[in-house]
Amino acid sequence: MRFLPTDEQRAFARSLDALLTAADTPAVVRSWSAGDHTAGQALWSRIAEAGVFAPAVPETYEGAGPLPVELAVAFVELGRHAVPGPLVETVLAAVLLADLPERAEGLLPQLVSGKAVATVGAPYALDGDMADVVLALRDRQVWLSPGCRPGTKASLDPARRLATPLPGGELLRAGVPPSALGWARLATAAQALGVGLALLERAVAYVTQRVQFGVPIGSFQAVKHRLADALTALEFARPLLFGAALTMTPADLAAAKVAACEAAYTTARTALQLHGAIGYTAEYDLSLWLTKARALRTAWGGPAECRAAVLSGARPRG
């Protein structure tokens, strides 16, 4: 079976790539990391208008979904450009709210249009200091929180600022549907694949320019092997991602999550090693993707949890 995007999906990816390339996302990420969300919120509005969140929202609420393949296409591009913000969490919030008409009618059109930003705390909420809608997951219950406590906690990625949802609020539902976690894992896997592709692209560009012993280091056999291993891991993750977007089964989504995130993490380690000392500096743009690859690896299910979900789904029943 071949997983090839349609002409419309390719055009969607190209349009997002053009939009994000023109937006100078590294500068946006650095401002976001410093707590200045002005440029980031402007970019958020533009990607929402481009249709990034619509695939997760039913047409009833001004979305276009459910369209998981289109969501994966979009999030690969978001990862490639290191777009900051609670992207996955907004998708998760939309899925959690979609079958609650009394809340969905007022909130989902706002999320689709980019006029509102949502986050989900379990227990920490990503970018809760700037989110308009904060959902808190407590004891397998979903609460609409009144907000987050002042102050934020740094994560592995400076652009992923964590906050604690305030207690209390409105109880929305007694359980978290497995399908909601599946959408979060799909979006995270797609974002991670994009991060890995960006890291590989930057590593290849660097090794063709850096010269040792009179030749580019990219001509060394050991360097070629490291890059080939990274490329292989990413290309193996790609069909798992889009296959999971077609089936949306928990086991397939967990497999896509672990494959894409481990491939991105492997590529990050390779890119860091090939860049040498410059790769460790926060001032160098490579760091924006390095830290994101590490943070996404454990977001919405770490490697061990996802592998257990894969094995559980693969066991014969009865």
Coordinates of C-alpha atoms in Angstrom, one line a residue:
M1 CA 0.0 0.0 0.0
R2 CA 1.3 3.5 -0.9
F3 CA 0.5 6.5 1.2
L4 CA 0.7 9.4 -1.2
P5 CA -0.9 12.8 -0.5
T6 CA -3.4 14.2 -2.9
D7 CA -2.8 17.3 -5.0
E8 CA -4.9 19.3 -2.6
Q9 CA -2.9 18.1 0.4
R10 CA 0.3 18.9 -1.3
A11 CA -0.9 22.4 -2.1
F12 CA -2.0 22.8 1.5
A13 CA 1.5 21.9 2.6
R14 CA 3.2 24.2 0.1
S15 CA 1.0 27.1 1.1
L16 CA 1.8 26.6 4.8
D17 CA 5.5 26.3 4.0
A18 CA 5.4 29.6 2.1
L19 CA 3.5 31.4 4.8
L20 CA 5.9 30.2 7.6
T21 CA 9.0 30.8 5.6
A22 CA 8.0 34.4 5.1
A23 CA 7.1 34.8 8.8
D24 CA 10.7 34.3 10.0
T25 CA 9.6 31.8 12.6
P26 CA 13.0 31.6 14.4
A27 CA 12.6 35.2 15.5
V28 CA 9.0 34.5 16.6
V29 CA 10.2 31.5 18.6
R30 CA 12.8 33.6 20.4
S31 CA 10.3 36.3 21.3
W32 CA 7.8 33.6 22.5
S33 CA 10.5 32.1 24.7
A34 CA 11.1 35.5 26.3
G35 CA 7.5 35.8 27.2
D36 CA 6.5 38.2 24.4
H37 CA 3.6 36.6 22.5
T38 CA 2.9 39.5 20.1
A39 CA 4.5 38.2 17.0
G40 CA 3.5 34.6 17.9
Q41 CA -0.2 35.5 18.3
A42 CA -0.1 37.3 14.9
L43 CA 1.3 34.2 13.4
W44 CA -1.2 32.0 15.2
S45 CA -4.1 34.0 13.6
R46 CA -2.5 33.6 10.1
I47 CA -2.1 29.8 10.4
A48 CA -5.6 29.5 11.8
E49 CA -6.9 31.4 8.8
A50 CA -4.9 29.0 6.6
G51 CA -7.0 26.1 8.0
V52 CA -4.5 24.5 10.4
F53 CA -7.1 23.8 13.2
A54 CA -10.2 23.2 10.9
P55 CA -9.4 19.5 10.3
A56 CA -10.0 18.7 14.0
V57 CA -13.3 20.6 14.3
P58 CA -16.6 19.3 12.8
E59 CA -18.3 21.4 10.1
T60 CA -21.2 22.1 12.5
Y61 CA -18.8 24.4 14.3
E62 CA -17.2 26.1 11.3
G63 CA -14.5 23.5 11.0
A64 CA -13.8 21.0 8.1
G65 CA -13.3 17.8 10.1
P66 CA -12.8 15.2 11.0
L67 CA -9.8 15.2 8.6
P68 CA -6.9 13.6 10.4
V69 CA -4.7 13.2 7.3
E70 CA -5.0 17.0 6.6
L71 CA -4.2 17.7 10.2
A72 CA -1.0 15.5 9.9
V73 CA 0.0 17.4 6.7
A74 CA -0.4 20.7 8.5
F75 CA 1.5 19.7 11.7
V76 CA 4.5 18.4 9.7
E77 CA 4.9 21.9 8.3
L78 CA 4.4 23.5 11.8
G79 CA 7.2 21.2 13.1
R80 CA 9.5 22.0 10.2
H81 CA 9.2 25.7 11.0
A82 CA 9.3 25.2 14.8
V83 CA 6.1 27.2 15.3
P84 CA 5.6 27.9 19.0
G85 CA 2.4 27.7 21.1
P86 CA -0.1 25.1 22.3
L87 CA -0.8 23.7 18.9
V88 CA -1.4 20.1 19.9
E89 CA -3.3 21.2 22.9
T90 CA -5.7 23.4 20.9
V91 CA -6.4 20.3 18.8
L92 CA -7.0 18.2 21.9
A93 CA -9.2 20.8 23.4
A94 CA -11.3 21.0 20.2
V95 CA -11.8 17.2 20.2
L96 CA -12.8 17.2 23.9
L97 CA -15.3 20.0 23.3
A98 CA -16.7 18.8 20.0
D99 CA -19.5 16.5 21.5
L100 CA -20.4 19.1 24.2
P101 CA -22.9 21.3 22.3
E102 CA -23.4 23.7 25.1
R103 CA -19.7 24.6 25.1
A104 CA -18.7 23.7 21.5
E105 CA -21.0 26.3 19.9
G106 CA -19.3 29.2 21.6
L107 CA -15.7 28.0 21.7
L108 CA -14.9 25.9 18.7
P109 CA -15.5 28.6 16.0
Q110 CA -13.1 30.8 18.1
L111 CA -10.4 28.1 18.0
V112 CA -10.9 27.4 14.3
S113 CA -10.5 31.1 13.5
G114 CA -7.6 31.7 15.8
K115 CA -9.4 34.3 17.8
A116 CA -8.9 32.0 20.9
V117 CA -6.1 29.8 22.0
A118 CA -6.7 26.7 24.1
T119 CA -4.4 24.6 26.2
V120 CA -4.8 21.4 28.3
G121 CA -3.2 20.8 31.6
A122 CA -2.2 17.3 32.7
P123 CA -1.0 18.4 35.2
Y124 CA 0.9 21.4 33.6
A125 CA -0.7 23.4 30.8
L126 CA 1.5 24.4 27.9
D127 CA 1.5 28.2 27.5
G128 CA -1.3 28.5 30.1
D129 CA -0.2 32.1 30.7
M130 CA -1.5 33.2 27.4
A131 CA -4.3 30.7 26.6
D132 CA -7.9 31.9 26.4
V133 CA -9.3 28.4 27.2
V134 CA -7.7 26.2 29.8
L135 CA -8.9 22.6 30.2
A136 CA -7.6 20.7 33.2
L137 CA -7.4 16.9 33.3
R138 CA -7.8 15.8 36.9
D139 CA -8.4 12.2 38.0
R140 CA -9.7 11.3 34.6
Q141 CA -12.1 14.2 34.5
V142 CA -12.1 17.2 32.2
W143 CA -12.6 20.6 33.8
L144 CA -12.9 24.0 32.3
S145 CA -10.4 25.9 34.5
P146 CA -10.7 29.6 35.4
G147 CA -7.1 30.0 34.3
C148 CA -3.6 29.3 35.4
R149 CA -1.5 30.4 38.4
P150 CA 0.8 33.4 37.7
G151 CA 4.3 32.5 36.7
T152 CA 5.5 29.7 34.4
K153 CA 7.8 26.8 34.6
A154 CA 10.5 26.2 32.1
S155 CA 10.5 23.0 30.1
L156 CA 13.2 21.3 28.1
D157 CA 12.2 23.7 25.3
P158 CA 12.3 27.4 26.3
A159 CA 9.5 28.0 23.9
R160 CA 7.3 25.5 25.7
R161 CA 6.3 27.4 28.9
L162 CA 4.4 25.4 31.5
A163 CA 1.8 26.7 33.9
T164 CA -0.5 25.1 36.6
P165 CA -4.2 25.4 36.0
L166 CA -6.2 26.9 38.9
P167 CA -8.3 24.6 41.0
G168 CA -12.1 24.6 40.6
G169 CA -14.0 25.6 37.5
E170 CA -16.7 23.7 35.6
L171 CA -16.7 19.9 35.3
L172 CA -17.2 19.2 31.6
R173 CA -17.0 15.4 31.4
A174 CA -16.3 12.4 33.7
G175 CA -13.8 10.7 31.4
V176 CA -11.2 11.4 28.6
P177 CA -12.3 9.7 25.4
P178 CA -9.4 7.5 24.0
S179 CA -10.0 9.2 20.6
A180 CA -9.0 12.6 22.1
L181 CA -5.6 11.2 23.1
G182 CA -5.3 9.7 19.7
W183 CA -5.7 13.1 18.0
A184 CA -3.1 14.5 20.4
R185 CA -0.6 11.8 19.5
L186 CA -1.2 12.2 15.8
A187 CA -0.6 15.9 15.9
T188 CA 2.5 15.4 18.1
A189 CA 3.9 12.7 15.8
A190 CA 3.4 14.9 12.8
Q191 CA 5.0 17.9 14.5
A192 CA 8.0 15.7 15.5
L193 CA 8.4 14.4 12.0
G194 CA 8.6 18.0 10.7
V195 CA 11.1 18.8 13.4
G196 CA 13.3 15.9 12.4
L197 CA 13.1 16.8 8.7
A198 CA 14.2 20.3 9.5
L199 CA 17.1 19.1 11.6
L200 CA 18.2 16.8 8.9
E201 CA 18.0 19.5 6.3
R202 CA 20.2 21.8 8.4
A203 CA 22.7 19.1 9.2
V204 CA 23.1 18.3 5.5
A205 CA 23.6 22.0 4.7
Y206 CA 26.2 22.4 7.4
V207 CA 28.3 19.4 6.5
T208 CA 28.5 20.5 2.9
Q209 CA 29.9 23.8 4.0
R210 CA 32.2 23.0 6.9
V211 CA 35.7 22.0 5.7
Q212 CA 38.3 19.9 7.4
F213 CA 41.6 18.6 5.8
G214 CA 40.7 20.6 2.7
V215 CA 37.3 18.9 2.0
P216 CA 33.7 19.2 3.2
I217 CA 33.1 17.0 6.2
G218 CA 30.0 15.7 4.4
S219 CA 32.4 13.7 2.2
F220 CA 33.5 11.6 5.2
Q221 CA 32.0 8.1 5.2
A222 CA 31.2 8.2 8.9
V223 CA 29.2 11.4 8.4
K224 CA 27.3 10.0 5.5
H225 CA 26.4 6.9 7.6
R226 CA 25.0 9.1 10.4
L227 CA 22.9 11.1 8.0
A228 CA 21.7 8.0 6.2
D229 CA 20.6 6.5 9.5
A230 CA 18.6 9.6 10.4
L231 CA 17.0 9.8 7.0
T232 CA 16.0 6.1 7.2
A233 CA 14.4 6.6 10.6
L234 CA 12.4 9.6 9.4
E235 CA 11.3 7.9 6.2
F236 CA 10.2 4.8 8.1
A237 CA 8.1 7.0 10.4
R238 CA 6.4 8.9 7.6
P239 CA 4.1 6.0 6.4
L240 CA 3.4 5.0 10.0
L241 CA 2.2 8.6 10.6
F242 CA -0.1 8.8 7.6
G243 CA -1.2 5.2 8.0
A244 CA -2.3 6.0 11.5
A245 CA -4.1 9.1 10.2
L246 CA -6.2 6.8 8.0
T247 CA -7.0 4.1 10.6
M248 CA -7.0 6.3 13.8
T249 CA -6.7 3.1 15.9
P250 CA -5.0 3.5 19.3
A251 CA -2.2 1.1 18.4
D252 CA -1.4 2.7 15.1
L253 CA -1.4 6.1 16.6
A254 CA 0.9 5.0 19.4
A255 CA 3.2 3.4 16.8
A256 CA 3.3 6.6 14.8
K257 CA 4.0 8.7 17.9
V258 CA 6.9 6.6 19.1
A259 CA 8.4 6.1 15.6
A260 CA 8.2 9.8 14.6
C261 CA 9.4 11.1 18.0
E262 CA 12.3 8.6 18.2
A263 CA 13.3 9.4 14.7
A264 CA 13.3 13.2 15.4
Y265 CA 15.3 12.6 18.6
T266 CA 17.9 10.4 16.8
T267 CA 18.2 13.1 14.1
A268 CA 18.6 15.8 16.8
R269 CA 21.5 13.9 18.3
T270 CA 23.1 13.4 14.9
A271 CA 22.7 17.1 14.0
L272 CA 24.2 18.2 17.3
Q273 CA 27.2 15.9 16.9
L274 CA 27.8 17.0 13.3
H275 CA 27.6 20.7 14.2
G276 CA 30.1 20.3 17.0
A277 CA 30.4 23.0 19.6
I278 CA 28.3 25.6 17.7
G279 CA 25.3 23.2 18.0
Y280 CA 25.3 23.7 21.8
T281 CA 24.8 27.4 21.7
A282 CA 21.4 28.9 22.3
E283 CA 22.1 31.7 19.9
Y284 CA 22.4 29.3 17.0
D285 CA 19.0 28.5 15.4
L286 CA 19.6 24.8 15.4
S287 CA 18.8 24.8 19.1
L288 CA 15.2 25.8 18.4
W289 CA 14.6 22.4 16.8
L290 CA 16.9 20.4 19.1
T291 CA 15.0 21.3 22.3
K292 CA 11.7 20.8 20.6
A293 CA 12.6 17.2 19.5
R294 CA 13.5 16.3 23.1
A295 CA 10.3 17.9 24.5
L296 CA 7.9 16.3 22.0
R297 CA 9.4 12.8 22.7
T298 CA 7.6 12.7 26.0
A299 CA 4.5 14.8 25.2
W300 CA 1.2 12.9 25.3
G301 CA 2.8 9.6 25.8
G302 CA 6.5 8.8 26.2
P303 CA 8.3 5.9 24.3
A304 CA 7.5 3.3 26.9
E305 CA 3.8 4.2 27.2
C306 CA 3.4 4.2 23.4
R307 CA 5.2 0.9 22.9
A308 CA 2.9 -0.7 25.6
A309 CA -0.1 0.6 23.7
V310 CA 1.2 -0.9 20.5
L311 CA 1.8 -4.3 22.1
S312 CA -1.6 -4.1 23.8
G313 CA -3.3 -3.5 20.5
A314 CA -1.4 -6.2 18.7
R315 CA -2.3 -9.0 21.2
P316 CA -4.8 -11.5 20.0
R317 CA -8.2 -11.2 21.7
G318 CA -10.2 -13.9 23.3

